GROMACS .gro file of C-alpha atoms in nm:
model
  436
    1UNK     CA    1   0.604  11.810  11.570
    2UNK     CA    2   0.678  11.686  11.221
    3UNK     CA    3   0.864  11.999  11.115
    4UNK     CA    4   1.145  11.945  11.365
    5UNK     CA    5   1.460  11.773  11.242
    6UNK     CA    6   1.602  11.495  11.460
    7UNK     CA    7   1.932  11.333  11.373
    8UNK     CA    8   2.244  11.173  11.517
    9UNK     CA    9   2.594  11.078  11.416
   10UNK     CA   10   2.651  10.721  11.308
   11UNK     CA   11   3.015  10.623  11.341
   12UNK     CA   12   3.176  10.350  11.128
   13UNK     CA   13   3.262  10.162  11.446
   14UNK     CA   14   2.903  10.177  11.567
   15UNK     CA   15   2.827   9.969  11.261
   16UNK     CA   16   3.134   9.745  11.251
   17UNK     CA   17   3.092   9.642  11.614
   18UNK     CA   18   2.720   9.561  11.598
   19UNK     CA   19   2.451   9.399  11.392
   20UNK     CA   20   2.351   9.685  11.164
   21UNK     CA   21   1.985   9.586  11.148
   22UNK     CA   22   1.946   9.557  11.524
   23UNK     CA   23   2.130   9.884  11.577
   24UNK     CA   24   1.910  10.077  11.335
   25UNK     CA   25   1.595   9.921  11.482
   26UNK     CA   26   1.705  10.052  11.822
   27UNK     CA   27   1.783  10.398  11.680
   28UNK     CA   28   1.440  10.421  11.519
   29UNK     CA   29   1.224  10.259  11.788
   30UNK     CA   30   1.394  10.359  12.116
   31UNK     CA   31   1.590  10.677  12.037
   32UNK     CA   32   1.320  10.803  11.794
   33UNK     CA   33   1.584  10.923  11.549
   34UNK     CA   34   1.485  10.914  11.178
   35UNK     CA   35   1.800  11.078  11.033
   36UNK     CA   36   2.159  10.957  11.063
   37UNK     CA   37   2.481  11.133  10.963
   38UNK     CA   38   2.714  10.850  10.869
   39UNK     CA   39   3.073  10.960  10.917
   40UNK     CA   40   3.192  10.798  10.595
   41UNK     CA   41   3.516  10.993  10.565
   42UNK     CA   42   3.737  11.045  10.864
   43UNK     CA   43   4.075  10.943  11.004
   44UNK     CA   44   4.110  10.805  11.355
   45UNK     CA   45   4.476  10.709  11.310
   46UNK     CA   46   4.469  10.458  11.590
   47UNK     CA   47   4.644  10.121  11.545
   48UNK     CA   48   4.314   9.938  11.505
   49UNK     CA   49   4.128  10.234  11.353
   50UNK     CA   50   4.335  10.410  11.086
   51UNK     CA   51   4.022  10.542  10.917
   52UNK     CA   52   3.975  10.679  10.567
   53UNK     CA   53   3.684  10.649  10.327
   54UNK     CA   54   3.414  10.401  10.423
   55UNK     CA   55   3.280  10.379  10.070
   56UNK     CA   56   3.408  10.258   9.733
   57UNK     CA   57   3.596  10.538   9.554
   58UNK     CA   58   3.512  10.571   9.184
   59UNK     CA   59   3.846  10.665   9.036
   60UNK     CA   60   3.700  10.860   8.744
   61UNK     CA   61   3.607  11.131   8.996
   62UNK     CA   62   3.967  11.179   9.113
   63UNK     CA   63   4.148  11.290   8.799
   64UNK     CA   64   4.270  11.616   8.957
   65UNK     CA   65   4.439  11.469   9.263
   66UNK     CA   66   4.712  11.223   9.356
   67UNK     CA   67   4.533  11.141   9.682
   68UNK     CA   68   4.331  10.849   9.549
   69UNK     CA   69   4.419  10.561   9.783
   70UNK     CA   70   4.236  10.662  10.098
   71UNK     CA   71   3.982  10.385  10.153
   72UNK     CA   72   3.971  10.270  10.515
   73UNK     CA   73   4.191   9.958  10.528
   74UNK     CA   74   4.009   9.798  10.820
   75UNK     CA   75   3.700   9.717  10.609
   76UNK     CA   76   3.708   9.587  10.254
   77UNK     CA   77   3.338   9.625  10.177
   78UNK     CA   78   3.129   9.931  10.098
   79UNK     CA   79   3.010  10.029  10.443
   80UNK     CA   80   2.821  10.338  10.326
   81UNK     CA   81   2.609  10.133  10.085
   82UNK     CA   82   2.544   9.867  10.347
   83UNK     CA   83   2.427  10.130  10.593
   84UNK     CA   84   2.203  10.289  10.330
   85UNK     CA   85   2.048   9.957  10.232
   86UNK     CA   86   1.967   9.870  10.594
   87UNK     CA   87   1.838  10.222  10.665
   88UNK     CA   88   1.610  10.230  10.361
   89UNK     CA   89   1.430   9.919  10.483
   90UNK     CA   90   1.356  10.098  10.810
   91UNK     CA   91   1.261  10.440  10.677
   92UNK     CA   92   1.577  10.604  10.813
   93UNK     CA   93   1.741  10.875  10.603
   94UNK     CA   94   2.120  10.874  10.563
   95UNK     CA   95   2.336  11.184  10.521
   96UNK     CA   96   2.706  11.171  10.438
   97UNK     CA   97   2.914  11.327  10.714
   98UNK     CA   98   3.253  11.425  10.575
   99UNK     CA   99   3.505  11.491  10.850
  100UNK     CA  100   3.857  11.583  10.730
  101UNK     CA  101   3.983  11.505  11.077
  102UNK     CA  102   4.219  11.705  11.289
  103UNK     CA  103   4.417  11.382  11.303
  104UNK     CA  104   4.654  11.357  11.004
  105UNK     CA  105   4.582  11.070  10.761
  106UNK     CA  106   4.943  10.955  10.739
  107UNK     CA  107   4.854  10.624  10.574
  108UNK     CA  108   4.737  10.795  10.254
  109UNK     CA  109   5.001  10.786   9.976
  110UNK     CA  110   5.120  11.134   9.868
  111UNK     CA  111   4.976  11.290  10.185
  112UNK     CA  112   5.321  11.425  10.280
  113UNK     CA  113   5.322  11.642   9.967
  114UNK     CA  114   5.021  11.855  10.067
  115UNK     CA  115   5.112  11.952  10.424
  116UNK     CA  116   5.091  12.297  10.573
  117UNK     CA  117   5.416  12.481  10.645
  118UNK     CA  118   5.495  12.692  10.951
  119UNK     CA  119   5.670  13.031  10.973
  120UNK     CA  120   6.011  12.861  10.989
  121UNK     CA  121   5.948  12.659  10.673
  122UNK     CA  122   5.885  12.330  10.854
  123UNK     CA  123   5.608  12.095  10.737
  124UNK     CA  124   5.321  12.055  10.983
  125UNK     CA  125   5.090  11.760  11.049
  126UNK     CA  126   4.782  11.865  10.856
  127UNK     CA  127   4.711  11.926  10.487
  128UNK     CA  128   4.678  12.275  10.344
  129UNK     CA  129   4.334  12.388  10.226
  130UNK     CA  130   4.503  12.597   9.956
  131UNK     CA  131   4.711  12.314   9.814
  132UNK     CA  132   4.543  12.237   9.478
  133UNK     CA  133   4.601  11.863   9.514
  134UNK     CA  134   4.437  11.843   9.857
  135UNK     CA  135   4.149  12.072   9.763
  136UNK     CA  136   4.084  11.864   9.451
  137UNK     CA  137   4.081  11.553   9.671
  138UNK     CA  138   3.818  11.693   9.909
  139UNK     CA  139   3.594  11.810   9.627
  140UNK     CA  140   3.637  11.479   9.444
  141UNK     CA  141   3.512  11.291   9.750
  142UNK     CA  142   3.200  11.509   9.758
  143UNK     CA  143   3.136  11.460   9.386
  144UNK     CA  144   3.192  11.085   9.410
  145UNK     CA  145   2.952  11.032   9.699
  146UNK     CA  146   2.675  11.256   9.565
  147UNK     CA  147   2.694  11.101   9.216
  148UNK     CA  148   2.708  10.738   9.324
  149UNK     CA  149   2.512  10.717   9.651
  150UNK     CA  150   2.155  10.824   9.723
  151UNK     CA  151   2.244  11.013  10.039
  152UNK     CA  152   1.993  11.281  10.139
  153UNK     CA  153   2.266  11.539  10.178
  154UNK     CA  154   2.616  11.622  10.294
  155UNK     CA  155   2.745  11.768  10.619
  156UNK     CA  156   3.107  11.885  10.620
  157UNK     CA  157   3.332  11.954  10.916
  158UNK     CA  158   3.691  12.059  10.952
  159UNK     CA  159   3.784  12.092  11.318
  160UNK     CA  160   4.082  12.316  11.265
  161UNK     CA  161   4.128  12.671  11.385
  162UNK     CA  162   4.310  12.958  11.222
  163UNK     CA  163   4.670  13.059  11.298
  164UNK     CA  164   4.578  13.321  11.559
  165UNK     CA  165   4.384  13.070  11.770
  166UNK     CA  166   4.652  12.808  11.714
  167UNK     CA  167   4.925  13.026  11.860
  168UNK     CA  168   4.732  13.198  12.140
  169UNK     CA  169   4.504  12.917  12.253
  170UNK     CA  170   4.670  12.592  12.148
  171UNK     CA  171   5.045  12.654  12.172
  172UNK     CA  172   5.081  12.535  11.812
  173UNK     CA  173   5.274  12.690  11.521
  174UNK     CA  174   5.109  12.941  11.292
  175UNK     CA  175   4.998  12.816  10.952
  176UNK     CA  176   5.016  12.812  10.660
  177UNK     CA  177   5.317  12.956  10.477
  178UNK     CA  178   5.345  12.709  10.190
  179UNK     CA  179   5.404  12.836   9.838
  180UNK     CA  180   5.031  12.833   9.759
  181UNK     CA  181   4.931  13.033  10.068
  182UNK     CA  182   5.216  13.280  10.019
  183UNK     CA  183   5.111  13.335   9.658
  184UNK     CA  184   4.751  13.394   9.770
  185UNK     CA  185   4.874  13.634  10.037
  186UNK     CA  186   5.069  13.837   9.783
  187UNK     CA  187   4.764  13.852   9.557
  188UNK     CA  188   4.575  13.995   9.855
  189UNK     CA  189   4.840  14.265   9.903
  190UNK     CA  190   5.023  14.108  10.196
  191UNK     CA  191   5.391  14.045  10.252
  192UNK     CA  192   5.427  13.682  10.368
  193UNK     CA  193   5.764  13.759  10.528
  194UNK     CA  194   5.603  14.025  10.747
  195UNK     CA  195   5.330  13.777  10.843
  196UNK     CA  196   5.592  13.518  10.937
  197UNK     CA  197   5.780  13.771  11.150
  198UNK     CA  198   5.459  13.875  11.321
  199UNK     CA  199   5.361  13.521  11.411
  200UNK     CA  200   5.708  13.436  11.537
  201UNK     CA  201   5.690  13.743  11.761
  202UNK     CA  202   5.342  13.641  11.878
  203UNK     CA  203   5.462  13.289  11.958
  204UNK     CA  204   5.744  13.435  12.170
  205UNK     CA  205   5.494  13.661  12.350
  206UNK     CA  206   5.274  13.363  12.433
  207UNK     CA  207   5.570  13.148  12.536
  208UNK     CA  208   5.703  13.420  12.765
  209UNK     CA  209   5.357  13.464  12.914
  210UNK     CA  210   5.325  13.095  12.996
  211UNK     CA  211   5.655  13.130  13.182
  212UNK     CA  212   5.515  13.438  13.365
  213UNK     CA  213   5.770  13.674  13.214
  214UNK     CA  214   5.561  13.988  13.246
  215UNK     CA  215   5.624  14.258  12.982
  216UNK     CA  216   5.711  14.601  13.122
  217UNK     CA  217   5.384  14.748  12.993
  218UNK     CA  218   5.172  14.448  13.089
  219UNK     CA  219   5.031  14.166  12.880
  220UNK     CA  220   4.732  14.320  12.708
  221UNK     CA  221   4.901  14.647  12.614
  222UNK     CA  222   5.197  14.453  12.478
  223UNK     CA  223   4.960  14.234  12.275
  224UNK     CA  224   4.792  14.540  12.122
  225UNK     CA  225   5.133  14.685  12.040
  226UNK     CA  226   5.223  14.360  11.867
  227UNK     CA  227   4.909  14.383  11.650
  228UNK     CA  228   4.985  14.746  11.566
  229UNK     CA  229   5.341  14.659  11.469
  230UNK     CA  230   5.234  14.352  11.269
  231UNK     CA  231   4.882  14.404  11.129
  232UNK     CA  232   4.966  14.106  10.908
  233UNK     CA  233   4.886  13.882  11.208
  234UNK     CA  234   4.513  13.950  11.174
  235UNK     CA  235   4.526  13.969  10.795
  236UNK     CA  236   4.697  13.629  10.762
  237UNK     CA  237   4.447  13.475  11.003
  238UNK     CA  238   4.162  13.609  10.791
  239UNK     CA  239   4.327  13.472  10.476
  240UNK     CA  240   4.328  13.122  10.628
  241UNK     CA  241   3.967  13.151  10.745
  242UNK     CA  242   3.853  13.263  10.400
  243UNK     CA  243   4.045  12.978  10.236
  244UNK     CA  244   3.862  12.728  10.455
  245UNK     CA  245   3.530  12.895  10.380
  246UNK     CA  246   3.604  12.887  10.007
  247UNK     CA  247   3.599  12.507  10.026
  248UNK     CA  248   3.255  12.520  10.185
  249UNK     CA  249   3.133  12.733   9.894
  250UNK     CA  250   3.273  12.485   9.643
  251UNK     CA  251   3.119  12.188   9.824
  252UNK     CA  252   2.781  12.359   9.821
  253UNK     CA  253   2.814  12.437   9.450
  254UNK     CA  254   2.916  12.083   9.354
  255UNK     CA  255   2.632  11.918   9.546
  256UNK     CA  256   2.369  12.154   9.406
  257UNK     CA  257   2.504  12.121   9.052
  258UNK     CA  258   2.468  11.744   9.068
  259UNK     CA  259   2.130  11.739   9.244
  260UNK     CA  260   1.968  12.054   9.380
  261UNK     CA  261   1.739  11.847   9.603
  262UNK     CA  262   2.031  11.727   9.820
  263UNK     CA  263   2.089  11.940  10.126
  264UNK     CA  264   2.422  12.081  10.242
  265UNK     CA  265   2.504  12.180  10.596
  266UNK     CA  266   2.793  12.243  10.829
  267UNK     CA  267   2.914  12.110  11.161
  268UNK     CA  268   3.070  12.392  11.363
  269UNK     CA  269   3.331  12.286  11.613
  270UNK     CA  270   3.255  12.317  11.983
  271UNK     CA  271   3.611  12.334  12.111
  272UNK     CA  272   3.658  12.637  11.887
  273UNK     CA  273   3.351  12.855  11.862
  274UNK     CA  274   3.189  12.727  12.179
  275UNK     CA  275   3.458  12.861  12.414
  276UNK     CA  276   3.699  13.075  12.209
  277UNK     CA  277   3.647  13.448  12.144
  278UNK     CA  278   3.893  13.428  11.854
  279UNK     CA  279   3.704  13.149  11.679
  280UNK     CA  280   3.372  13.318  11.751
  281UNK     CA  281   3.503  13.615  11.557
  282UNK     CA  282   3.630  13.386  11.280
  283UNK     CA  283   3.304  13.190  11.247
  284UNK     CA  284   3.039  13.446  11.162
  285UNK     CA  285   2.701  13.278  11.106
  286UNK     CA  286   2.616  13.553  10.857
  287UNK     CA  287   2.875  13.419  10.611
  288UNK     CA  288   2.712  13.076  10.610
  289UNK     CA  289   2.363  13.190  10.511
  290UNK     CA  290   2.406  13.193  10.128
  291UNK     CA  291   2.558  12.842  10.118
  292UNK     CA  292   2.362  12.650  10.379
  293UNK     CA  293   2.050  12.437  10.399
  294UNK     CA  294   2.117  12.396  10.771
  295UNK     CA  295   2.383  12.479  11.029
  296UNK     CA  296   2.471  12.244  11.315
  297UNK     CA  297   2.692  12.412  11.577
  298UNK     CA  298   2.808  12.182  11.854
  299UNK     CA  299   2.667  12.293  12.190
  300UNK     CA  300   2.810  12.015  12.401
  301UNK     CA  301   2.745  12.093  12.768
  302UNK     CA  302   2.940  11.803  12.919
  303UNK     CA  303   3.291  11.904  12.794
  304UNK     CA  304   3.212  12.277  12.801
  305UNK     CA  305   3.354  12.335  13.148
  306UNK     CA  306   3.687  12.169  13.077
  307UNK     CA  307   3.716  12.339  12.739
  308UNK     CA  308   3.625  12.680  12.882
  309UNK     CA  309   3.889  12.629  13.151
  310UNK     CA  310   4.151  12.533  12.894
  311UNK     CA  311   4.084  12.829  12.666
  312UNK     CA  312   4.060  13.079  12.952
  313UNK     CA  313   4.385  12.949  13.100
  314UNK     CA  314   4.555  13.001  12.764
  315UNK     CA  315   4.434  13.363  12.760
  316UNK     CA  316   4.531  13.397  13.126
  317UNK     CA  317   4.886  13.297  13.027
  318UNK     CA  318   4.907  13.557  12.751
  319UNK     CA  319   4.657  13.833  12.669
  320UNK     CA  320   4.495  13.833  13.015
  321UNK     CA  321   4.813  13.776  13.214
  322UNK     CA  322   4.744  14.102  13.403
  323UNK     CA  323   4.430  13.949  13.560
  324UNK     CA  324   4.383  13.691  13.833
  325UNK     CA  325   4.205  13.364  13.751
  326UNK     CA  326   3.857  13.466  13.862
  327UNK     CA  327   3.867  13.807  13.693
  328UNK     CA  328   3.986  13.641  13.375
  329UNK     CA  329   3.701  13.387  13.395
  330UNK     CA  330   3.445  13.664  13.453
  331UNK     CA  331   3.584  13.852  13.154
  332UNK     CA  332   3.558  13.544  12.931
  333UNK     CA  333   3.203  13.465  13.044
  334UNK     CA  334   3.102  13.821  12.964
  335UNK     CA  335   3.257  13.853  12.619
  336UNK     CA  336   3.129  13.508  12.515
  337UNK     CA  337   2.777  13.595  12.632
  338UNK     CA  338   2.768  13.305  12.878
  339UNK     CA  339   2.605  13.276  13.216
  340UNK     CA  340   2.879  13.220  13.478
  341UNK     CA  341   2.894  12.849  13.555
  342UNK     CA  342   3.146  12.863  13.839
  343UNK     CA  343   3.502  12.965  13.916
  344UNK     CA  344   3.777  12.876  13.674
  345UNK     CA  345   3.889  12.588  13.894
  346UNK     CA  346   3.534  12.463  13.958
  347UNK     CA  347   3.438  12.432  13.592
  348UNK     CA  348   3.748  12.233  13.503
  349UNK     CA  349   3.568  11.907  13.576
  350UNK     CA  350   3.208  12.023  13.559
  351UNK     CA  351   2.947  12.011  13.285
  352UNK     CA  352   2.779  12.337  13.196
  353UNK     CA  353   2.410  12.376  13.272
  354UNK     CA  354   2.126  12.360  13.015
  355UNK     CA  355   2.132  12.740  13.020
  356UNK     CA  356   2.450  12.717  12.812
  357UNK     CA  357   2.261  12.531  12.539
  358UNK     CA  358   1.969  12.773  12.562
  359UNK     CA  359   2.191  13.079  12.519
  360UNK     CA  360   2.388  12.927  12.230
  361UNK     CA  361   2.066  12.844  12.045
  362UNK     CA  362   1.922  13.191  12.104
  363UNK     CA  363   2.241  13.359  11.985
  364UNK     CA  364   2.258  13.151  11.668
  365UNK     CA  365   1.891  13.207  11.587
  366UNK     CA  366   1.935  13.582  11.634
  367UNK     CA  367   2.221  13.585  11.383
  368UNK     CA  368   2.047  13.356  11.134
  369UNK     CA  369   1.714  13.540  11.164
  370UNK     CA  370   1.517  13.245  11.029
  371UNK     CA  371   1.705  13.232  10.699
  372UNK     CA  372   1.869  12.895  10.766
  373UNK     CA  373   1.748  12.616  10.998
  374UNK     CA  374   1.950  12.585  11.317
  375UNK     CA  375   2.009  12.232  11.445
  376UNK     CA  376   2.151  12.224  11.796
  377UNK     CA  377   2.440  11.980  11.832
  378UNK     CA  378   2.391  11.804  12.166
  379UNK     CA  379   2.617  11.541  12.319
  380UNK     CA  380   2.475  11.220  12.463
  381UNK     CA  381   2.777  11.024  12.584
  382UNK     CA  382   2.749  10.814  12.899
  383UNK     CA  383   3.124  10.756  12.921
  384UNK     CA  384   3.396  11.014  12.992
  385UNK     CA  385   3.604  11.111  12.690
  386UNK     CA  386   3.864  11.273  12.914
  387UNK     CA  387   3.941  11.239  13.284
  388UNK     CA  388   3.814  11.591  13.346
  389UNK     CA  389   3.504  11.562  13.123
  390UNK     CA  390   3.200  11.404  13.289
  391UNK     CA  391   2.980  11.163  13.100
  392UNK     CA  392   2.623  11.269  13.025
  393UNK     CA  393   2.339  11.148  13.245
  394UNK     CA  394   1.990  11.080  13.119
  395UNK     CA  395   1.859  11.379  13.314
  396UNK     CA  396   2.125  11.608  13.168
  397UNK     CA  397   2.064  11.516  12.804
  398UNK     CA  398   1.690  11.552  12.852
  399UNK     CA  399   1.742  11.895  13.009
  400UNK     CA  400   1.958  11.998  12.712
  401UNK     CA  401   1.688  11.877  12.470
  402UNK     CA  402   1.432  12.084  12.658
  403UNK     CA  403   1.656  12.392  12.655
  404UNK     CA  404   1.718  12.366  12.279
  405UNK     CA  405   1.348  12.318  12.208
  406UNK     CA  406   1.237  12.607  12.428
  407UNK     CA  407   1.501  12.836  12.273
  408UNK     CA  408   1.355  12.772  11.928
  409UNK     CA  409   1.597  12.530  11.759
  410UNK     CA  410   1.456  12.393  11.434
  411UNK     CA  411   1.617  12.058  11.507
  412UNK     CA  412   1.868  11.862  11.712
  413UNK     CA  413   2.157  11.649  11.592
  414UNK     CA  414   2.303  11.430  11.861
  415UNK     CA  415   2.674  11.447  11.804
  416UNK     CA  416   2.893  11.199  11.988
  417UNK     CA  417   2.603  10.980  12.096
  418UNK     CA  418   2.629  10.654  12.286
  419UNK     CA  419   2.346  10.492  12.091
  420UNK     CA  420   2.294  10.193  12.318
  421UNK     CA  421   2.365  10.363  12.649
  422UNK     CA  422   2.172  10.686  12.592
  423UNK     CA  423   1.922  10.602  12.317
  424UNK     CA  424   1.623  10.540  12.543
  425UNK     CA  425   1.682  10.865  12.735
  426UNK     CA  426   1.705  11.055  12.407
  427UNK     CA  427   1.375  10.911  12.285
  428UNK     CA  428   1.203  10.997  12.613
  429UNK     CA  429   1.347  11.347  12.606
  430UNK     CA  430   1.218  11.407  12.253
  431UNK     CA  431   0.874  11.277  12.349
  432UNK     CA  432   0.867  11.507  12.654
  433UNK     CA  433   0.906  11.820  12.436
  434UNK     CA  434   0.654  11.694  12.181
  435UNK     CA  435   0.902  11.645  11.896
  436UNK     CA  436   0.804  11.281  11.838
   0.00000   0.00000   0.00000
C-alpha cells in the first residue's frame, strides 16, 4: 500500500561502523524501508561516543547563542551530507532526527551556563528550555539544517519529563527554578517560592514512602492534601510542559517559514507516556494537532514490561503505598487503558504482547481523529538493552507490525532497530501486511 509510511532510525554509529552504501542497500532491499531518520544531533556522552552535531554548523545561523561548538568530535567530516548523498543514489529519503538527549552534553563550551536549577538553587545536569541561550541554540540548529541540507523534514524529540514525574516516578529533583523560569512563573501569576516549598514537601513525601514510613492518613489521602496545600505543584509542572511545547511550536514555524514543503513531526517518549499516568496527562495528542505533519509515539513492546514495573513500583512507594503490589498493578493497567500483561513481578522481565501496540495505536487514532498521520514507533532490537529487557524476536516484531497495521496506523517508524540483525524480519513483516 503506497500510502503507508515506512521509516526507521539511522544512528551515526550505524554509519560509522559500516560501509554506508552496503548498509543502505540492505535497508532498501531486505528491510524494505524507504525513509530514514538520521539522528544527526544527539549526545551519547560515552568515552568513545561523546556525540554532538553530525553535520557542519554554519556559524551565521548561530548569532543568538554562545553554544556554537557542538560538532561531534569523533568524526571530522559532514556525516549528514554523506548519508544524504548515498541515500539519494538509492531512492531513500532522509529526515533529520534532532534528539536533545537526556544525557547532558558536557563537552560543549558554555553548556554549564544554561543548566536547570532545582528547588534548593543547585544546578542540575540538563539545560533549561526557558534559558534564552539554549533555546536560541536549538532553534539555530533547526534553521541551519533546513537551510543548508535537502532533508525531507525534521523530527524532534526531548526525552525529559516534567517536575511532577521527575519527583514521583524518577526520584529526581524538581525543575526548573532558574531566573528565567521564575520570571515566567511570576508572569503566569505564580509564586516561585511557594512552588519550591511544594516540591520540597513532595520530595519528602516520596522519600518517606520509599522507606515505608506510612502517613497517619495513608498515602493517597496525604498526597491529595499536599496538592490542596500546594496547588503550585501542578501549576509549576504545567508551566514546564508548556515551555517544552513552546519550542515545538517554534520549530514548526521555522521549518515552514523556510520551506513549507518540509514536514515536521514529533517522537513521543515511551518510558514516559507509554507507562506513566502523569506523562499521559502531560502529553495530550490534541495539543500537537496544529503543529504536526505526523506524530510518532514510541510503542516499544519489548521494554514495556520492565518500564511498567518500574513506574508502578514508584507509585507503589508513594501515591499507592496503601495498596499491595497486585492491586497497584491492576490499578495502573486500568487507568492506562492497558490489557493486563501479568503480575507486577512477572512483567519485570517480560515483553508486552502485540495487544499493547494495538491498543496504543487505537487510542492515539481516536484522539487524533484523522487530523494528523499516526506513525507507530516499534522496536526491532535483537539484543537486550538492559538485563531485564528481552531482545526482540523476528516473530515478535512481525506480530507488532501486524497489530499496528490492523489498528489503523498510517505508518510505522522502527525506532531502535538492529538493521542487520532484524532487517530481513522487518521486510517480511511489512510484506505480510501488504505494506510493501
